[in-house]
Amino acid sequence: MKKLKMMKLGMFALTMLLAGTAFAQSSKLKSAVKDDFVTISGGRLDPYMIMKTEVPQWMYKEVMGDNPSKWKNNNNPAENMGVYNAIAFCNKLSMMMGLTPVYTVKGTTNPSHWGTLPKKEDEDWKKIKVNKDANGFRFPTSEEWVYAAREGTKESSYDYSGSNDPDKVAWYYSNSVIDRTRQPHNVGKKSPNALGIYDMSGNVAEFVHGDTDYTKFMMNGGNYDLTESNVKAKAAGSVWTFGGIGGSFDRDNYGIRLVRTVTESNSSSGGSDGGEADLLLYTGDSMRVSVSGGTKWKSSDKSVVTVNSQGKVVAVGAGTAILKSNKGQTLTVMVEGDDDDWDDEDW
């Protein structure tokens, strides 16, 4: 790896490196996205990939830059973020991995352009568009979630996801106490169900889409504060709407389990088809950009990456853009922060 130059651009630093090397999110995040999913096919549902565990706090923080969870622990499920922040997380992670984001709000899939995420029901967000055929990350539908909880069957032989004994597979009212307080626990510490999926009967409840209306959001699954009778796999699918369960928009027993639609590009490996582009930018204060001498670029969004008539990048701003070169390279550029202009002589 040959570092060429470092420049400060307001809220973020720009490091230029020789093309051909991928710089992205941490290896831990990349590994989780690639390996922590199982593919489910069969029945009347289209094939999909579902995350083995609920999204842990370290992952949410790496993508979003903060951790709103009440019960702070890197390996606990992320919670207390609200459905809008959870949707932003899905799209940001998709962009980091070079995948097509699923959710469109205010005419864009880029969460950086959504403005301040609302803390209560919002008219613009009622118009959300969901591209269920995109290869990025999303919530499962309620039916996808239930099918996974029932181990890929229509009717499970177990009362809970993977067992008739809730203590083996779930954190719930009777076993979730730490220091005399019921609370979530590290993801994936109980036994999985037959598909290798953890915590579906209890830890935190999980956002899901309505089966026929993807713009309707619900909650499925047990959580650490529910009684034994309320965390059964056969009871999955309880409806949640804004101001519904508990009368709260975000709660410390609501979390995220990711799903991806199986496409031609990701079906062979069962893992992520992202993360191997020439360039991927992770969130935070810095970005790394691959460049090579003599390369000419074209930008998909000039408000994010401005390219001059010679094909050189001359300005960057907040957002996400795709760069394509005259040498056949495709780079995904994600920038967070205030717009900062700079002269092409810096290159």
mmCIF file of C-alpha atoms in Angstrom:
data_model
loop_
_atom_site.group_PDB
_atom_site.id
_atom_site.type_symbol
_atom_site.label_atom_id
_atom_site.label_comp_id
_atom_site.label_asym_id
_atom_site.label_seq_id
_atom_site.Cartn_x
_atom_site.Cartn_y
_atom_site.Cartn_z
ATOM 1 C CA MET A 1 0.000 0.000 0.000
ATOM 2 C CA LYS A 2 1.559 3.302 -1.070
ATOM 3 C CA LYS A 3 0.216 6.435 0.582
ATOM 4 C CA LEU A 4 0.429 9.405 -1.757
ATOM 5 C CA LYS A 5 -0.874 12.355 0.150
ATOM 6 C CA MET A 6 -3.076 13.476 3.064
ATOM 7 C CA MET A 7 -5.367 16.485 2.972
ATOM 8 C CA LYS A 8 -7.730 17.905 5.580
ATOM 9 C CA LEU A 9 -11.188 18.723 4.256
ATOM 10 C CA GLY A 10 -13.132 20.344 7.057
ATOM 11 C CA MET A 11 -14.855 17.567 8.997
ATOM 12 C CA PHE A 12 -13.027 14.717 7.310
ATOM 13 C CA ALA A 13 -9.612 13.810 6.012
ATOM 14 C CA LEU A 14 -8.974 12.553 2.505
ATOM 15 C CA THR A 15 -6.196 10.052 1.932
ATOM 16 C CA MET A 16 -5.258 9.116 -1.631
ATOM 17 C CA LEU A 17 -3.861 5.669 -2.344
ATOM 18 C CA LEU A 18 -3.003 3.642 -5.387
ATOM 19 C CA ALA A 19 -5.997 2.050 -7.062
ATOM 20 C CA GLY A 20 -6.520 -1.682 -6.847
ATOM 21 C CA THR A 21 -6.544 -1.885 -3.057
ATOM 22 C CA ALA A 22 -9.889 -1.951 -1.267
ATOM 23 C CA PHE A 23 -10.292 0.240 1.782
ATOM 24 C CA ALA A 24 -13.531 -0.071 3.648
ATOM 25 C CA GLN A 25 -15.129 -0.743 6.991
ATOM 26 C CA SER A 26 -13.335 -2.684 9.704
ATOM 27 C CA SER A 27 -12.488 -6.305 9.032
ATOM 28 C CA LYS A 28 -14.851 -7.219 11.869
ATOM 29 C CA LEU A 29 -17.792 -5.554 10.144
ATOM 30 C CA LYS A 30 -16.856 -6.965 6.765
ATOM 31 C CA SER A 31 -16.639 -10.464 8.249
ATOM 32 C CA ALA A 32 -19.970 -10.121 10.038
ATOM 33 C CA VAL A 33 -21.760 -9.025 6.886
ATOM 34 C CA LYS A 34 -20.216 -11.874 4.902
ATOM 35 C CA ASP A 35 -20.490 -14.734 7.399
ATOM 36 C CA ASP A 36 -23.303 -13.990 9.858
ATOM 37 C CA PHE A 37 -26.201 -14.728 7.523
ATOM 38 C CA VAL A 38 -28.062 -17.891 6.592
ATOM 39 C CA THR A 39 -29.953 -18.350 3.334
ATOM 40 C CA ILE A 40 -33.519 -19.619 3.575
ATOM 41 C CA SER A 41 -35.333 -21.022 0.573
ATOM 42 C CA GLY A 42 -38.283 -23.298 0.044
ATOM 43 C CA GLY A 43 -41.957 -22.925 0.730
ATOM 44 C CA ARG A 44 -43.836 -20.119 -0.970
ATOM 45 C CA LEU A 45 -41.399 -17.365 0.025
ATOM 46 C CA ASP A 46 -38.715 -16.103 -2.314
ATOM 47 C CA PRO A 47 -35.192 -16.980 -1.072
ATOM 48 C CA TYR A 48 -33.712 -14.526 1.407
ATOM 49 C CA MET A 49 -30.724 -14.201 3.697
ATOM 50 C CA ILE A 50 -31.317 -13.453 7.368
ATOM 51 C CA MET A 51 -28.804 -12.454 10.025
ATOM 52 C CA LYS A 52 -28.044 -15.129 12.603
ATOM 53 C CA THR A 53 -28.155 -12.626 15.456
ATOM 54 C CA GLU A 54 -29.730 -9.304 16.230
ATOM 55 C CA VAL A 55 -27.548 -6.350 15.207
ATOM 56 C CA PRO A 56 -25.045 -5.827 18.043
ATOM 57 C CA GLN A 57 -24.187 -2.407 19.370
ATOM 58 C CA TRP A 58 -20.628 -2.377 17.993
ATOM 59 C CA MET A 59 -21.996 -2.824 14.465
ATOM 60 C CA TYR A 60 -24.644 -0.138 14.828
ATOM 61 C CA LYS A 61 -22.084 2.307 16.225
ATOM 62 C CA GLU A 62 -19.560 1.626 13.458
ATOM 63 C CA VAL A 63 -22.178 2.349 10.799
ATOM 64 C CA MET A 64 -24.083 5.213 12.423
ATOM 65 C CA GLY A 65 -21.351 6.803 14.524
ATOM 66 C CA ASP A 66 -23.345 6.694 17.749
ATOM 67 C CA ASN A 67 -24.997 4.212 20.080
ATOM 68 C CA PRO A 68 -28.422 5.181 21.430
ATOM 69 C CA SER A 69 -28.833 1.916 23.369
ATOM 70 C CA LYS A 70 -29.822 2.122 27.019
ATOM 71 C CA TRP A 71 -28.021 -1.073 27.984
ATOM 72 C CA LYS A 72 -24.507 -0.265 26.799
ATOM 73 C CA ASN A 73 -22.443 -3.313 25.863
ATOM 74 C CA ASN A 74 -20.748 -3.794 22.495
ATOM 75 C CA ASN A 75 -22.104 -7.316 22.113
ATOM 76 C CA ASN A 76 -25.616 -6.618 23.338
ATOM 77 C CA PRO A 77 -28.304 -5.980 20.721
ATOM 78 C CA ALA A 78 -28.573 -2.387 19.552
ATOM 79 C CA GLU A 79 -31.830 -0.958 20.880
ATOM 80 C CA ASN A 80 -33.616 2.283 21.631
ATOM 81 C CA MET A 81 -32.931 3.717 18.154
ATOM 82 C CA GLY A 82 -36.445 3.964 16.706
ATOM 83 C CA VAL A 83 -37.598 2.648 13.356
ATOM 84 C CA TYR A 84 -36.403 5.639 11.297
ATOM 85 C CA ASN A 85 -32.855 5.354 12.611
ATOM 86 C CA ALA A 86 -33.000 1.608 12.007
ATOM 87 C CA ILE A 87 -33.945 2.263 8.372
ATOM 88 C CA ALA A 88 -31.086 4.769 8.029
ATOM 89 C CA PHE A 89 -28.754 2.109 9.459
ATOM 90 C CA CYS A 90 -29.873 -0.372 6.796
ATOM 91 C CA ASN A 91 -29.230 2.060 3.944
ATOM 92 C CA LYS A 92 -25.894 3.288 5.298
ATOM 93 C CA LEU A 93 -24.648 -0.263 5.732
ATOM 94 C CA SER A 94 -25.789 -1.096 2.201
ATOM 95 C CA MET A 95 -23.836 1.842 0.793
ATOM 96 C CA MET A 96 -20.753 0.956 2.802
ATOM 97 C CA MET A 97 -20.853 -2.515 1.274
ATOM 98 C CA GLY A 98 -21.414 -1.306 -2.273
ATOM 99 C CA LEU A 99 -24.975 -2.650 -2.345
ATOM 100 C CA THR A 100 -28.189 -1.054 -3.610
ATOM 101 C CA PRO A 101 -30.071 0.586 -0.702
ATOM 102 C CA VAL A 102 -33.630 -0.599 -0.164
ATOM 103 C CA TYR A 103 -35.326 2.481 1.288
ATOM 104 C CA THR A 104 -36.112 5.791 -0.425
ATOM 105 C CA VAL A 105 -37.169 8.799 1.652
ATOM 106 C CA LYS A 106 -37.714 12.304 0.274
ATOM 107 C CA GLY A 107 -36.717 11.062 -3.164
ATOM 108 C CA THR A 108 -33.283 9.699 -2.211
ATOM 109 C CA THR A 109 -31.751 6.529 -0.797
ATOM 110 C CA ASN A 110 -28.970 8.520 0.887
ATOM 111 C CA PRO A 111 -29.669 9.029 4.615
ATOM 112 C CA SER A 112 -27.313 12.035 4.603
ATOM 113 C CA HIS A 113 -29.996 13.864 2.603
ATOM 114 C CA TRP A 114 -32.904 12.907 4.864
ATOM 115 C CA GLY A 115 -32.249 15.647 7.381
ATOM 116 C CA THR A 116 -32.817 15.181 11.097
ATOM 117 C CA LEU A 117 -34.524 11.846 11.654
ATOM 118 C CA PRO A 118 -37.907 12.394 13.317
ATOM 119 C CA LYS A 119 -38.739 11.076 16.771
ATOM 120 C CA LYS A 120 -42.403 10.609 16.039
ATOM 121 C CA GLU A 121 -44.658 9.714 13.128
ATOM 122 C CA ASP A 122 -43.794 11.896 10.141
ATOM 123 C CA GLU A 123 -45.714 12.677 6.943
ATOM 124 C CA ASP A 124 -42.651 12.428 4.672
ATOM 125 C CA TRP A 125 -41.804 9.046 6.126
ATOM 126 C CA LYS A 126 -45.301 7.772 5.476
ATOM 127 C CA LYS A 127 -44.356 8.084 1.793
ATOM 128 C CA ILE A 128 -41.302 5.844 2.149
ATOM 129 C CA LYS A 129 -40.602 3.644 -0.877
ATOM 130 C CA VAL A 130 -39.234 0.145 -0.389
ATOM 131 C CA ASN A 131 -37.378 -1.592 -3.222
ATOM 132 C CA LYS A 132 -37.803 -5.190 -2.113
ATOM 133 C CA ASP A 133 -35.760 -6.391 -5.102
ATOM 134 C CA ALA A 134 -32.660 -4.388 -4.141
ATOM 135 C CA ASN A 135 -29.708 -6.397 -2.836
ATOM 136 C CA GLY A 136 -29.116 -4.154 0.187
ATOM 137 C CA PHE A 137 -30.094 -4.624 3.820
ATOM 138 C CA ARG A 138 -33.635 -4.330 5.121
ATOM 139 C CA PHE A 139 -36.014 -5.590 7.763
ATOM 140 C CA PRO A 140 -37.593 -8.997 7.177
ATOM 141 C CA THR A 141 -41.265 -9.195 6.411
ATOM 142 C CA SER A 142 -43.311 -10.607 9.250
ATOM 143 C CA GLU A 143 -43.775 -13.810 7.252
ATOM 144 C CA GLU A 144 -40.034 -14.129 6.545
ATOM 145 C CA TRP A 145 -39.305 -13.591 10.220
ATOM 146 C CA VAL A 146 -41.851 -16.177 11.387
ATOM 147 C CA TYR A 147 -40.657 -18.731 8.821
ATOM 148 C CA ALA A 148 -37.092 -18.335 10.116
ATOM 149 C CA ALA A 149 -38.241 -18.525 13.744
ATOM 150 C CA ARG A 150 -40.069 -21.748 12.940
ATOM 151 C CA GLU A 151 -36.902 -23.190 11.412
ATOM 152 C CA GLY A 152 -38.033 -23.045 7.800
ATOM 153 C CA THR A 153 -41.365 -24.733 8.399
ATOM 154 C CA LYS A 154 -44.927 -23.515 8.281
ATOM 155 C CA GLU A 155 -45.721 -24.871 11.738
ATOM 156 C CA SER A 156 -42.953 -25.464 14.273
ATOM 157 C CA SER A 157 -43.007 -28.495 16.550
ATOM 158 C CA TYR A 158 -41.482 -26.311 19.277
ATOM 159 C CA ASP A 159 -43.147 -23.744 21.487
ATOM 160 C CA TYR A 160 -40.088 -21.495 21.159
ATOM 161 C CA SER A 161 -37.670 -20.932 18.324
ATOM 162 C CA GLY A 162 -35.517 -24.050 18.565
ATOM 163 C CA SER A 163 -36.731 -25.660 21.770
ATOM 164 C CA ASN A 164 -39.625 -26.371 24.108
ATOM 165 C CA ASP A 165 -37.493 -24.968 26.923
ATOM 166 C CA PRO A 166 -37.341 -21.143 26.802
ATOM 167 C CA ASP A 167 -34.264 -21.058 29.039
ATOM 168 C CA LYS A 168 -32.248 -22.756 26.280
ATOM 169 C CA VAL A 169 -33.085 -20.316 23.520
ATOM 170 C CA ALA A 170 -34.393 -17.037 24.948
ATOM 171 C CA TRP A 171 -33.705 -14.191 27.324
ATOM 172 C CA TYR A 172 -37.056 -13.364 28.891
ATOM 173 C CA TYR A 173 -38.723 -12.260 32.119
ATOM 174 C CA SER A 174 -37.538 -15.155 34.271
ATOM 175 C CA ASN A 175 -33.862 -15.341 33.277
ATOM 176 C CA SER A 176 -32.787 -11.886 32.081
ATOM 177 C CA VAL A 177 -32.033 -10.339 35.482
ATOM 178 C CA ILE A 178 -28.621 -8.761 36.098
ATOM 179 C CA ASP A 179 -28.107 -6.853 39.336
ATOM 180 C CA ARG A 180 -31.807 -7.200 40.122
ATOM 181 C CA THR A 181 -32.792 -5.613 36.782
ATOM 182 C CA ARG A 182 -34.165 -7.337 33.699
ATOM 183 C CA GLN A 183 -32.147 -6.342 30.636
ATOM 184 C CA PRO A 184 -30.833 -7.583 27.262
ATOM 185 C CA HIS A 185 -27.828 -9.895 27.044
ATOM 186 C CA ASN A 186 -25.035 -10.513 24.526
ATOM 187 C CA VAL A 187 -26.391 -11.731 21.187
ATOM 188 C CA GLY A 188 -25.901 -15.375 20.245
ATOM 189 C CA LYS A 189 -25.252 -16.737 23.748
ATOM 190 C CA LYS A 190 -28.288 -19.009 23.928
ATOM 191 C CA SER A 191 -28.681 -22.061 21.693
ATOM 192 C CA PRO A 192 -29.667 -21.381 18.062
ATOM 193 C CA ASN A 193 -32.600 -22.943 16.287
ATOM 194 C CA ALA A 194 -32.079 -25.604 13.611
ATOM 195 C CA LEU A 195 -31.209 -22.924 11.025
ATOM 196 C CA GLY A 196 -28.453 -21.488 13.208
ATOM 197 C CA ILE A 197 -30.463 -18.377 14.151
ATOM 198 C CA TYR A 198 -30.312 -16.971 17.689
ATOM 199 C CA ASP A 199 -32.539 -15.057 20.096
ATOM 200 C CA MET A 200 -35.764 -15.047 18.091
ATOM 201 C CA SER A 201 -37.834 -15.947 21.129
ATOM 202 C CA GLY A 202 -36.287 -13.456 23.467
ATOM 203 C CA ASN A 203 -33.674 -10.749 23.902
ATOM 204 C CA VAL A 204 -35.159 -7.751 22.075
ATOM 205 C CA ALA A 205 -38.159 -7.614 19.735
ATOM 206 C CA GLU A 206 -37.314 -6.879 16.095
ATOM 207 C CA PHE A 207 -38.610 -4.522 13.403
ATOM 208 C CA VAL A 208 -40.381 -6.215 10.495
ATOM 209 C CA HIS A 209 -42.368 -5.163 7.427
ATOM 210 C CA GLY A 210 -45.990 -6.017 6.837
ATOM 211 C CA ASP A 211 -46.299 -9.011 4.532
ATOM 212 C CA THR A 212 -48.224 -7.244 1.774
ATOM 213 C CA ASP A 213 -47.504 -3.612 2.691
ATOM 214 C CA TYR A 214 -43.772 -2.960 2.998
ATOM 215 C CA THR A 215 -44.475 0.567 4.260
ATOM 216 C CA LYS A 216 -46.151 -0.843 7.368
ATOM 217 C CA PHE A 217 -43.760 -1.560 10.235
ATOM 218 C CA MET A 218 -44.375 -4.019 13.036
ATOM 219 C CA MET A 219 -42.497 -5.809 15.793
ATOM 220 C CA ASN A 220 -41.934 -9.564 15.978
ATOM 221 C CA GLY A 221 -40.348 -11.757 18.600
ATOM 222 C CA GLY A 222 -39.960 -12.008 22.328
ATOM 223 C CA ASN A 223 -37.884 -9.722 24.492
ATOM 224 C CA TYR A 224 -36.136 -9.776 27.840
ATOM 225 C CA ASP A 225 -39.136 -8.283 29.639
ATOM 226 C CA LEU A 226 -41.865 -10.648 28.368
ATOM 227 C CA THR A 227 -43.189 -13.649 30.233
ATOM 228 C CA GLU A 228 -42.690 -17.217 29.083
ATOM 229 C CA SER A 229 -46.101 -17.454 27.436
ATOM 230 C CA ASN A 230 -45.445 -14.345 25.340
ATOM 231 C CA VAL A 231 -42.152 -15.401 23.722
ATOM 232 C CA LYS A 232 -43.372 -18.486 21.884
ATOM 233 C CA ALA A 233 -42.515 -18.885 18.205
ATOM 234 C CA LYS A 234 -46.140 -19.723 17.517
ATOM 235 C CA ALA A 235 -47.164 -16.333 18.944
ATOM 236 C CA ALA A 236 -44.845 -14.391 16.615
ATOM 237 C CA GLY A 237 -46.246 -11.611 14.479
ATOM 238 C CA SER A 238 -47.708 -9.170 16.985
ATOM 239 C CA VAL A 239 -48.640 -5.925 15.243
ATOM 240 C CA TRP A 240 -46.780 -2.755 16.146
ATOM 241 C CA THR A 241 -47.578 0.728 14.888
ATOM 242 C CA PHE A 242 -46.379 4.167 15.902
ATOM 243 C CA GLY A 243 -47.743 4.907 19.344
ATOM 244 C CA GLY A 244 -48.802 1.268 19.540
ATOM 245 C CA ILE A 245 -47.040 -1.222 21.798
ATOM 246 C CA GLY A 246 -46.032 0.625 24.939
ATOM 247 C CA GLY A 247 -47.017 3.962 23.365
ATOM 248 C CA SER A 248 -43.387 4.768 22.532
ATOM 249 C CA PHE A 249 -41.500 5.426 19.305
ATOM 250 C CA ASP A 250 -38.197 3.965 20.464
ATOM 251 C CA ARG A 251 -37.718 1.543 23.318
ATOM 252 C CA ASP A 252 -34.906 -0.396 24.931
ATOM 253 C CA ASN A 253 -36.499 -3.704 23.957
ATOM 254 C CA TYR A 254 -36.754 -2.928 20.203
ATOM 255 C CA GLY A 255 -33.887 -3.952 17.926
ATOM 256 C CA ILE A 256 -32.896 -4.957 14.392
ATOM 257 C CA ARG A 257 -32.328 -8.225 12.553
ATOM 258 C CA LEU A 258 -31.132 -7.731 8.992
ATOM 259 C CA VAL A 259 -32.348 -9.455 5.857
ATOM 260 C CA ARG A 260 -31.232 -9.341 2.232
ATOM 261 C CA THR A 261 -33.189 -10.445 -0.797
ATOM 262 C CA VAL A 262 -31.319 -13.217 -2.621
ATOM 263 C CA THR A 263 -30.223 -12.005 -6.047
ATOM 264 C CA GLU A 264 -28.229 -13.628 -8.830
ATOM 265 C CA SER A 265 -25.047 -11.937 -7.607
ATOM 266 C CA ASN A 266 -25.219 -13.136 -4.010
ATOM 267 C CA SER A 267 -26.983 -16.486 -4.292
ATOM 268 C CA SER A 268 -23.908 -18.606 -4.992
ATOM 269 C CA SER A 269 -21.991 -17.798 -1.826
ATOM 270 C CA GLY A 270 -24.772 -16.915 0.555
ATOM 271 C CA GLY A 271 -22.667 -14.000 1.691
ATOM 272 C CA SER A 272 -22.227 -10.378 0.795
ATOM 273 C CA ASP A 273 -21.439 -9.385 -2.743
ATOM 274 C CA GLY A 274 -20.244 -6.025 -1.498
ATOM 275 C CA GLY A 275 -17.050 -5.010 0.201
ATOM 276 C CA GLU A 276 -14.763 -5.889 -2.740
ATOM 277 C CA ALA A 277 -15.069 -2.710 -4.789
ATOM 278 C CA ASP A 278 -11.984 -0.617 -5.532
ATOM 279 C CA LEU A 279 -13.233 1.921 -3.013
ATOM 280 C CA LEU A 280 -15.574 1.783 -0.061
ATOM 281 C CA LEU A 281 -15.798 4.612 2.462
ATOM 282 C CA TYR A 282 -16.636 3.872 6.063
ATOM 283 C CA THR A 283 -18.453 6.356 8.269
ATOM 284 C CA GLY A 284 -16.682 8.618 10.710
ATOM 285 C CA ASP A 285 -14.299 11.522 10.194
ATOM 286 C CA SER A 286 -12.080 10.031 7.528
ATOM 287 C CA MET A 287 -12.269 8.559 4.065
ATOM 288 C CA ARG A 288 -9.730 6.789 1.911
ATOM 289 C CA VAL A 289 -9.881 7.194 -1.836
ATOM 290 C CA SER A 290 -8.069 5.048 -4.401
ATOM 291 C CA VAL A 291 -6.549 6.972 -7.317
ATOM 292 C CA SER A 292 -4.103 6.193 -10.088
ATOM 293 C CA GLY A 293 -2.094 8.429 -12.387
ATOM 294 C CA GLY A 294 -3.742 9.274 -15.684
ATOM 295 C CA THR A 295 -7.133 7.905 -14.711
ATOM 296 C CA LYS A 296 -10.166 9.904 -15.818
ATOM 297 C CA TRP A 297 -13.367 9.717 -13.773
ATOM 298 C CA LYS A 298 -17.068 10.286 -14.287
ATOM 299 C CA SER A 299 -19.346 10.902 -11.291
ATOM 300 C CA SER A 300 -22.936 9.762 -10.856
ATOM 301 C CA ASP A 301 -23.696 12.735 -8.587
ATOM 302 C CA LYS A 302 -21.755 15.980 -9.089
ATOM 303 C CA SER A 303 -23.121 17.438 -5.844
ATOM 304 C CA VAL A 304 -21.176 14.730 -3.997
ATOM 305 C CA VAL A 305 -18.098 14.271 -6.213
ATOM 306 C CA THR A 306 -17.387 16.939 -8.819
ATOM 307 C CA VAL A 307 -15.228 15.949 -11.801
ATOM 308 C CA ASN A 308 -13.725 18.530 -14.180
ATOM 309 C CA SER A 309 -13.462 18.316 -17.960
ATOM 310 C CA GLN A 310 -10.124 16.471 -17.685
ATOM 311 C CA GLY A 311 -11.751 13.726 -15.610
ATOM 312 C CA LYS A 312 -10.116 14.814 -12.344
ATOM 313 C CA VAL A 313 -11.971 15.020 -9.044
ATOM 314 C CA VAL A 314 -12.015 18.673 -7.947
ATOM 315 C CA ALA A 315 -14.589 18.854 -5.133
ATOM 316 C CA VAL A 316 -16.440 16.645 -2.691
ATOM 317 C CA GLY A 317 -19.593 17.125 -0.620
ATOM 318 C CA ALA A 318 -21.764 15.120 1.721
ATOM 319 C CA GLY A 319 -23.496 12.125 0.186
ATOM 320 C CA THR A 320 -22.821 9.042 -1.910
ATOM 321 C CA ALA A 321 -21.722 8.810 -5.535
ATOM 322 C CA ILE A 322 -20.426 6.221 -7.962
ATOM 323 C CA LEU A 323 -17.195 6.996 -9.826
ATOM 324 C CA LYS A 324 -16.433 5.197 -13.084
ATOM 325 C CA SER A 325 -13.060 5.454 -14.787
ATOM 326 C CA ASN A 326 -11.795 5.172 -18.340
ATOM 327 C CA LYS A 327 -9.876 2.079 -17.141
ATOM 328 C CA GLY A 328 -13.008 0.177 -16.170
ATOM 329 C CA GLN A 329 -12.896 0.884 -12.442
ATOM 330 C CA THR A 330 -16.034 1.521 -10.398
ATOM 331 C CA LEU A 331 -15.659 3.230 -7.036
ATOM 332 C CA THR A 332 -18.352 3.807 -4.441
ATOM 333 C CA VAL A 333 -17.710 7.054 -2.561
ATOM 334 C CA MET A 334 -19.590 7.865 0.614
ATOM 335 C CA VAL A 335 -18.909 11.198 2.318
ATOM 336 C CA GLU A 336 -20.349 12.505 5.568
ATOM 337 C CA GLY A 337 -19.812 16.086 6.723
ATOM 338 C CA ASP A 338 -20.137 19.638 5.459
ATOM 339 C CA ASP A 339 -19.368 20.423 1.821
ATOM 340 C CA ASP A 340 -15.699 21.314 1.291
ATOM 341 C CA ASP A 341 -14.228 22.476 -2.008
ATOM 342 C CA TRP A 342 -10.585 22.152 -2.950
ATOM 343 C CA ASP A 343 -8.413 22.845 -5.978
ATOM 344 C CA ASP A 344 -7.422 20.154 -8.432
ATOM 345 C CA GLU A 345 -3.763 21.025 -7.809
ATOM 346 C CA ASP A 346 -4.119 19.148 -4.510
ATOM 347 C CA TRP A 347 -4.261 15.991 -6.596
#
